[in-house]
mmCIF file of C-alpha atoms and ligand atoms in Angstrom:
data_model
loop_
_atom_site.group_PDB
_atom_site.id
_atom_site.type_symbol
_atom_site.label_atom_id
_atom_site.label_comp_id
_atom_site.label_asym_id
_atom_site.label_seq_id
_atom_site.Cartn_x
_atom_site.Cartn_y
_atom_site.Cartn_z
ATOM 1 C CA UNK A 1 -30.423 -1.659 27.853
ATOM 2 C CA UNK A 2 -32.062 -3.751 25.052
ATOM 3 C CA UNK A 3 -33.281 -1.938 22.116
ATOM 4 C CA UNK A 4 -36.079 -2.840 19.810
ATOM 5 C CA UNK A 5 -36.392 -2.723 16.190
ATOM 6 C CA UNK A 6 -37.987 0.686 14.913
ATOM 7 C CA UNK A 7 -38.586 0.211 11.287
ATOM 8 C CA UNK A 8 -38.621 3.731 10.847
ATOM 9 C CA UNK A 9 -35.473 3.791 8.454
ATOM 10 C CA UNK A 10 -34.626 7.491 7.695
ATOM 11 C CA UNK A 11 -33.526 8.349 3.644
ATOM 12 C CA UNK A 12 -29.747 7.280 3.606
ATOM 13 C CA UNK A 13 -27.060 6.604 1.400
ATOM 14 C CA UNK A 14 -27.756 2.776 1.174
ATOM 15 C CA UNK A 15 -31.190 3.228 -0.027
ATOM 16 C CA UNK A 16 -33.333 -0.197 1.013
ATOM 17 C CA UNK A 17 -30.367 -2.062 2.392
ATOM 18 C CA UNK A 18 -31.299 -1.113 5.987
ATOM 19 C CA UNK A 19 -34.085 -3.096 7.388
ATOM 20 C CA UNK A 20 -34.359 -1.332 10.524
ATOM 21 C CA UNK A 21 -33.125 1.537 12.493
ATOM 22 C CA UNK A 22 -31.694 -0.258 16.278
ATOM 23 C CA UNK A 23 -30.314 3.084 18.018
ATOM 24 C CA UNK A 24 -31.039 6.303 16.146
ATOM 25 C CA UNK A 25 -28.392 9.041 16.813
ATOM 26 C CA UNK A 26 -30.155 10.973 19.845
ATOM 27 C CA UNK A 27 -30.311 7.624 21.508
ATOM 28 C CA UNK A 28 -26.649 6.693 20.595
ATOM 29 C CA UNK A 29 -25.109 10.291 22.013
ATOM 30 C CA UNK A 30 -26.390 10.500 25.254
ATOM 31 C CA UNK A 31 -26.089 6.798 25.950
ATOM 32 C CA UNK A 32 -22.080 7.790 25.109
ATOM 33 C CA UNK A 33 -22.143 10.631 27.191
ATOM 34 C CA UNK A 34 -23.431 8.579 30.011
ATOM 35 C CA UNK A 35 -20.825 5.414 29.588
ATOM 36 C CA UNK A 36 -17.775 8.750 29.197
ATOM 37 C CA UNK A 37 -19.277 9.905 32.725
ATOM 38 C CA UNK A 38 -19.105 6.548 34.118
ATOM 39 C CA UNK A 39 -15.588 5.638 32.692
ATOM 40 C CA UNK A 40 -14.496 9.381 34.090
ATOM 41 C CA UNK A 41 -15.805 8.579 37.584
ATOM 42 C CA UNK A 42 -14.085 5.836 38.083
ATOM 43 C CA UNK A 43 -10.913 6.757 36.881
ATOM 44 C CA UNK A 44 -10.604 10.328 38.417
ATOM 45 C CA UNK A 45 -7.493 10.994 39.912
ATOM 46 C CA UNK A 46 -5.350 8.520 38.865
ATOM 47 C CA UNK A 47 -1.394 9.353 38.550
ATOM 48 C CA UNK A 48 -1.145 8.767 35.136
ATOM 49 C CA UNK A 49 -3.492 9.647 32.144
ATOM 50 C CA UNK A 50 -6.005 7.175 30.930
ATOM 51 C CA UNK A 51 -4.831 4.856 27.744
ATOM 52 C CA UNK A 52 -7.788 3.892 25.141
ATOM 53 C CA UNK A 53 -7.070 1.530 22.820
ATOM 54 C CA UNK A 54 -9.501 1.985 19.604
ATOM 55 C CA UNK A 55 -9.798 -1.259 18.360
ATOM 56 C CA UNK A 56 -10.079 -0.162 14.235
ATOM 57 C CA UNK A 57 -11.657 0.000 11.988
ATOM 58 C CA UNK A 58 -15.372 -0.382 13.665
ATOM 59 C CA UNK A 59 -14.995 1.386 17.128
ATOM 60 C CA UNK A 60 -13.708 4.901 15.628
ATOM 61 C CA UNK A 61 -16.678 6.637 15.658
ATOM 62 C CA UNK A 62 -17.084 5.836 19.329
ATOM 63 C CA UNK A 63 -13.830 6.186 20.412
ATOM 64 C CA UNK A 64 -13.805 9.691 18.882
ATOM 65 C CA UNK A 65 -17.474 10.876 20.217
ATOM 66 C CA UNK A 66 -16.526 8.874 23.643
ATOM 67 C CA UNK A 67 -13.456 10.651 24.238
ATOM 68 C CA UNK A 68 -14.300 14.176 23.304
ATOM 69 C CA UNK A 69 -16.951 13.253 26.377
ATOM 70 C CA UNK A 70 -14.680 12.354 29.224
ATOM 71 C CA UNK A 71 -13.922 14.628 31.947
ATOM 72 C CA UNK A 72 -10.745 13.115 32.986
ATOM 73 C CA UNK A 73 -7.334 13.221 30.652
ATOM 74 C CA UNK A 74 -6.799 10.352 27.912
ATOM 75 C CA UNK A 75 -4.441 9.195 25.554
ATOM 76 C CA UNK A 76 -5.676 7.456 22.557
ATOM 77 C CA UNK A 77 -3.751 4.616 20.926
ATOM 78 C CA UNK A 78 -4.786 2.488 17.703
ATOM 79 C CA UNK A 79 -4.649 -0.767 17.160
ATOM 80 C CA UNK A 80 -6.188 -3.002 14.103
ATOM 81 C CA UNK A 81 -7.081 -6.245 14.227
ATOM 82 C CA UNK A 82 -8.913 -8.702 12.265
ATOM 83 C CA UNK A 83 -11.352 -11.763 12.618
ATOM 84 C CA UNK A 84 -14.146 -11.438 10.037
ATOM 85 C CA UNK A 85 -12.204 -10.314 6.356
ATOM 86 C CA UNK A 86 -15.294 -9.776 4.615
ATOM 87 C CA UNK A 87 -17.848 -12.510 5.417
ATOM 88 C CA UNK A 88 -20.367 -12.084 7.943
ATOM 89 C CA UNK A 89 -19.218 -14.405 10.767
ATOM 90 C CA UNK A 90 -16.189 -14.301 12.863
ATOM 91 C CA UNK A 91 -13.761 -17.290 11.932
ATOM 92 C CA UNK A 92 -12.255 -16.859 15.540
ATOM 93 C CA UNK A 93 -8.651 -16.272 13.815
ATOM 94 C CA UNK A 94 -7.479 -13.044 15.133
ATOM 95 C CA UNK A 95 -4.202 -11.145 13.304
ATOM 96 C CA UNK A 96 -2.600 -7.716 14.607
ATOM 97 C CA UNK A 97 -2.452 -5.704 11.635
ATOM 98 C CA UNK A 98 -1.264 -2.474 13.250
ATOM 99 C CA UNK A 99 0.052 -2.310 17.074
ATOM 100 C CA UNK A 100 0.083 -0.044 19.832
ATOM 101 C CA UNK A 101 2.465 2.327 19.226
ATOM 102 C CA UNK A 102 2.974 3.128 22.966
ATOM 103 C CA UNK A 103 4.431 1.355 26.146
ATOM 104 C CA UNK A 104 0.931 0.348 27.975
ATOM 105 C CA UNK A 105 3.198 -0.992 31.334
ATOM 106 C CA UNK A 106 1.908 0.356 34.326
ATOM 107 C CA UNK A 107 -0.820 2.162 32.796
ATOM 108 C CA UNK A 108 -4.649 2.057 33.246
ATOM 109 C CA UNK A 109 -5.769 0.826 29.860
ATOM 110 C CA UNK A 110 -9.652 1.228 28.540
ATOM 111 C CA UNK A 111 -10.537 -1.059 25.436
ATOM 112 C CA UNK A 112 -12.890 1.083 23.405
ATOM 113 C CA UNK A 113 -15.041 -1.676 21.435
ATOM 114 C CA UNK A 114 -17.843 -1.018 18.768
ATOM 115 C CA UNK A 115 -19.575 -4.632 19.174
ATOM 116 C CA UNK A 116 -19.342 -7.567 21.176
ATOM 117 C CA UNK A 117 -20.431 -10.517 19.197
ATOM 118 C CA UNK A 118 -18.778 -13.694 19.739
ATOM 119 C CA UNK A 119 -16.633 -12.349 22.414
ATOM 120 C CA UNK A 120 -12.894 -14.148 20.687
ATOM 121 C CA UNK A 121 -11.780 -10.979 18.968
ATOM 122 C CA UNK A 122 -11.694 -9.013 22.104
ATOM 123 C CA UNK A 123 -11.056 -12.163 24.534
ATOM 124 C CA UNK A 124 -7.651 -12.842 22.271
ATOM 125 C CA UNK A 125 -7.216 -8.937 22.679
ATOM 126 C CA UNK A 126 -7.575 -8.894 26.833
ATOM 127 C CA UNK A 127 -4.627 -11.515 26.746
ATOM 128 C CA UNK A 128 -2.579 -10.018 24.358
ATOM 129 C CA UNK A 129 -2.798 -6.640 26.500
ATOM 130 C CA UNK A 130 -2.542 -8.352 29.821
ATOM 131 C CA UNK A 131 0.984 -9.584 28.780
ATOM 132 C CA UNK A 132 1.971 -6.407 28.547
ATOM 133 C CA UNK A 133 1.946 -5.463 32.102
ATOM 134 C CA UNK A 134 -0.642 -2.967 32.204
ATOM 135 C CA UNK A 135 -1.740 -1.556 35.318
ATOM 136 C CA UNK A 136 -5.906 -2.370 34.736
ATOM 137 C CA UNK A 137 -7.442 -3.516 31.532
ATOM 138 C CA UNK A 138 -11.318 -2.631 31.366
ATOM 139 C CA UNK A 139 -13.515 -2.607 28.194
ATOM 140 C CA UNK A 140 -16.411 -0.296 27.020
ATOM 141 C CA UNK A 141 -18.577 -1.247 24.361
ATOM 142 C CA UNK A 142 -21.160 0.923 22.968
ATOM 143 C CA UNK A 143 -22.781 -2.677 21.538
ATOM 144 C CA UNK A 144 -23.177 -6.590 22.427
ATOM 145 C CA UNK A 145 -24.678 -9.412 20.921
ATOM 146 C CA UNK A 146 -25.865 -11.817 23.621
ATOM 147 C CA UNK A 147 -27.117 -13.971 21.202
ATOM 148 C CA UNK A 148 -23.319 -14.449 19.443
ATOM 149 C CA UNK A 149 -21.428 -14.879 22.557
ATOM 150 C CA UNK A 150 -18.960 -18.046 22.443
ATOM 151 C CA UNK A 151 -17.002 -16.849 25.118
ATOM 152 C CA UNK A 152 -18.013 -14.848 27.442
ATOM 153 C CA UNK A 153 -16.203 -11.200 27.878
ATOM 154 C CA UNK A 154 -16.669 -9.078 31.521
ATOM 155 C CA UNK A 155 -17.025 -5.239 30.271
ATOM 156 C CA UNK A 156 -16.785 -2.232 32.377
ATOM 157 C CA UNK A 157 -19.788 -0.912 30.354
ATOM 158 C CA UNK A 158 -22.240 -2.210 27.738
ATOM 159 C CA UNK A 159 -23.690 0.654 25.383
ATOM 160 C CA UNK A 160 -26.404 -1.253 24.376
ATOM 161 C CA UNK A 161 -27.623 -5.321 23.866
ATOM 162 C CA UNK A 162 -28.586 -5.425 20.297
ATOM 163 C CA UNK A 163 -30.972 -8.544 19.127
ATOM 164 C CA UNK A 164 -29.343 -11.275 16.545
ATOM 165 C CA UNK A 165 -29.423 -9.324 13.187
ATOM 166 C CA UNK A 166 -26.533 -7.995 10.843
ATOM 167 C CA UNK A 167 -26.104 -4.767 12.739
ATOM 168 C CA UNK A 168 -24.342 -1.959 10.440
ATOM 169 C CA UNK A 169 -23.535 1.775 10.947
ATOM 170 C CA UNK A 170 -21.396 3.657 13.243
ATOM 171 C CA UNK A 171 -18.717 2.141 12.286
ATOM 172 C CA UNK A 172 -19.781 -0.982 11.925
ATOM 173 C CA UNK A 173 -19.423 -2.829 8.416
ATOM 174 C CA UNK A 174 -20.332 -5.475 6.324
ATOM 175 C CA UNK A 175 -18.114 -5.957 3.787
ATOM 176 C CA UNK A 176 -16.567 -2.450 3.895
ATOM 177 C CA UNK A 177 -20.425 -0.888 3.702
ATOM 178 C CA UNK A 178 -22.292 1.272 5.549
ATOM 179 C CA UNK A 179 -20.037 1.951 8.355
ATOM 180 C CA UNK A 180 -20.793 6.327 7.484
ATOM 181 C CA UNK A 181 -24.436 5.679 8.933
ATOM 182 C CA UNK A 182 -24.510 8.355 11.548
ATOM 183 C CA UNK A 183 -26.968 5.232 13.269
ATOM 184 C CA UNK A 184 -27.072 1.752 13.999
ATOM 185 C CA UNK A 185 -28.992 -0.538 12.041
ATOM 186 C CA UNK A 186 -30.167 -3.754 10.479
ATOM 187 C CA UNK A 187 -29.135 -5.153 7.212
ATOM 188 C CA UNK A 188 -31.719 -6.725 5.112
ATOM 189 C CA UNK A 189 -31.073 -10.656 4.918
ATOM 190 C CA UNK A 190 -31.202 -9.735 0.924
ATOM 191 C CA UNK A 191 -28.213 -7.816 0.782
ATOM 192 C CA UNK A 192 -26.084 -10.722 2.728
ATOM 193 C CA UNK A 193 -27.631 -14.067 1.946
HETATM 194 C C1 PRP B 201 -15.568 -6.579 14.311
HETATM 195 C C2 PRP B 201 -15.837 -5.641 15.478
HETATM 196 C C3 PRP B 201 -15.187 -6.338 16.634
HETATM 197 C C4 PRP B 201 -15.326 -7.806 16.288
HETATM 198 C C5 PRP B 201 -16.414 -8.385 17.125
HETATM 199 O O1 PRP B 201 -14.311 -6.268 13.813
HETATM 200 O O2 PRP B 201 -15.309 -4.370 15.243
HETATM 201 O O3 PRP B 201 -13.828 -5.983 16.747
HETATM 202 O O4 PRP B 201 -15.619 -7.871 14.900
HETATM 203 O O5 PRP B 201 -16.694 -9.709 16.801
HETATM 204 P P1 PRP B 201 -16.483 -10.954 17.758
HETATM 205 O O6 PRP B 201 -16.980 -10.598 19.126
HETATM 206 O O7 PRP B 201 -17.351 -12.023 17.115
HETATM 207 O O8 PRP B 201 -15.048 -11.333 17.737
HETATM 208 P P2 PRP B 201 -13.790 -6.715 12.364
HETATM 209 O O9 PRP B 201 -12.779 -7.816 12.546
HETATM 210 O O10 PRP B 201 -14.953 -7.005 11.484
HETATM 211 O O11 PRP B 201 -12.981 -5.436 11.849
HETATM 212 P P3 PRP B 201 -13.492 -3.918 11.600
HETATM 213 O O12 PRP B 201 -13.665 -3.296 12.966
HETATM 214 O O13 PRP B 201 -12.393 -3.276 10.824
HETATM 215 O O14 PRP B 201 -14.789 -3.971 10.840
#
């Protein structure tokens, strides 16, 4: 599903910084509820309960309206990690700040992503999980970034392709701003350049 700019931007706590809204919150929710459905489905009646592992600090506000939307049993786990500091492109270095805090051996593990761009942050992630002996490793992301990808990344499900802009909101950041949107959005180049 590609969205399209709507320059519609509704009064917000950044004032002009957002250039456009991407996916407004109506859009955003039932999209979720759909990709929660999808993960449930094919997951349902597994031994063991599911294992998602929020990748902070971007993907919390997914991970939290995601998982309040499954109809099968999960377990959450938290992990930080970090590629971009504060500048606006990935540098392809990727550092565990904060691990797992649970045994993922034998377990089915989703990856519960906020945005796809490059693809390295969550390709170094896939390996770093695999080593673990996990049962399955699959990834949801509610966004990707065609345009960024440098390696490419298979996902179980794909929110939404978002065109090559500074998206913010939901989570999402630029330089510790404007991830309380309740949408995604657009920076203005201004703010960035
Ligand atoms: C962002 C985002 C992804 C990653 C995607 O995280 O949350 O994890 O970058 O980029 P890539 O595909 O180019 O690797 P970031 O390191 O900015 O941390 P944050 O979630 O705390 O904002």
């Amino acid at each position: 599903m590609l969205v399209e700019k709507n320059p519609d931007v509704p009064a917000n706590a950044f004032g002009d910084d957002i250039a456009t809204v991407l996916v407004d919150e109506e859009t955003l929710h039932r999209r979720i509820r759909e990709m929660a459905a999808a993960v449930s489905d094919r997951h349902r009646g597994a031994d063991d309960d599911l294992i998602l592992v929020c990748v902070l600090k971007g993907a919390a506000y997914f991970l939290t309206d995601f998982s309040r939307a499954l109809s099968i049993p999960a377990q959450l786990e938290f992990m930080v990690v970090s590629s971009y500091g504060d500048a606006a492109a990935s540098s392809g270095t990727v550092k565990i700040i904060k691990d797992l805090s649970a045994d993922i051996a034998g377990r089915d593990v989703v990856v519960v992503e906020d945005i796809v761009d490059t693809g390295l942050t969550l390709s170094w992630l896939i390996d770093n999980l695999k080593t673990r002996g996990p049962k399955s490793v699959e990834v949801v992301t509610l966004l990707r970034k065609p345009s960024g990808e440098k390696i490419h990344v298979d996902c179980a499900d794909v929110g939404f392709d978002v065109p090559d802009e500074f998206i913010v909101g939901y989570g999402i950041d630029y330089a510790e701003r404007y991830r309380t949107l309740p949408w995604v959005g657009a920076l203005d180049p201004a703010v960035y350049s």
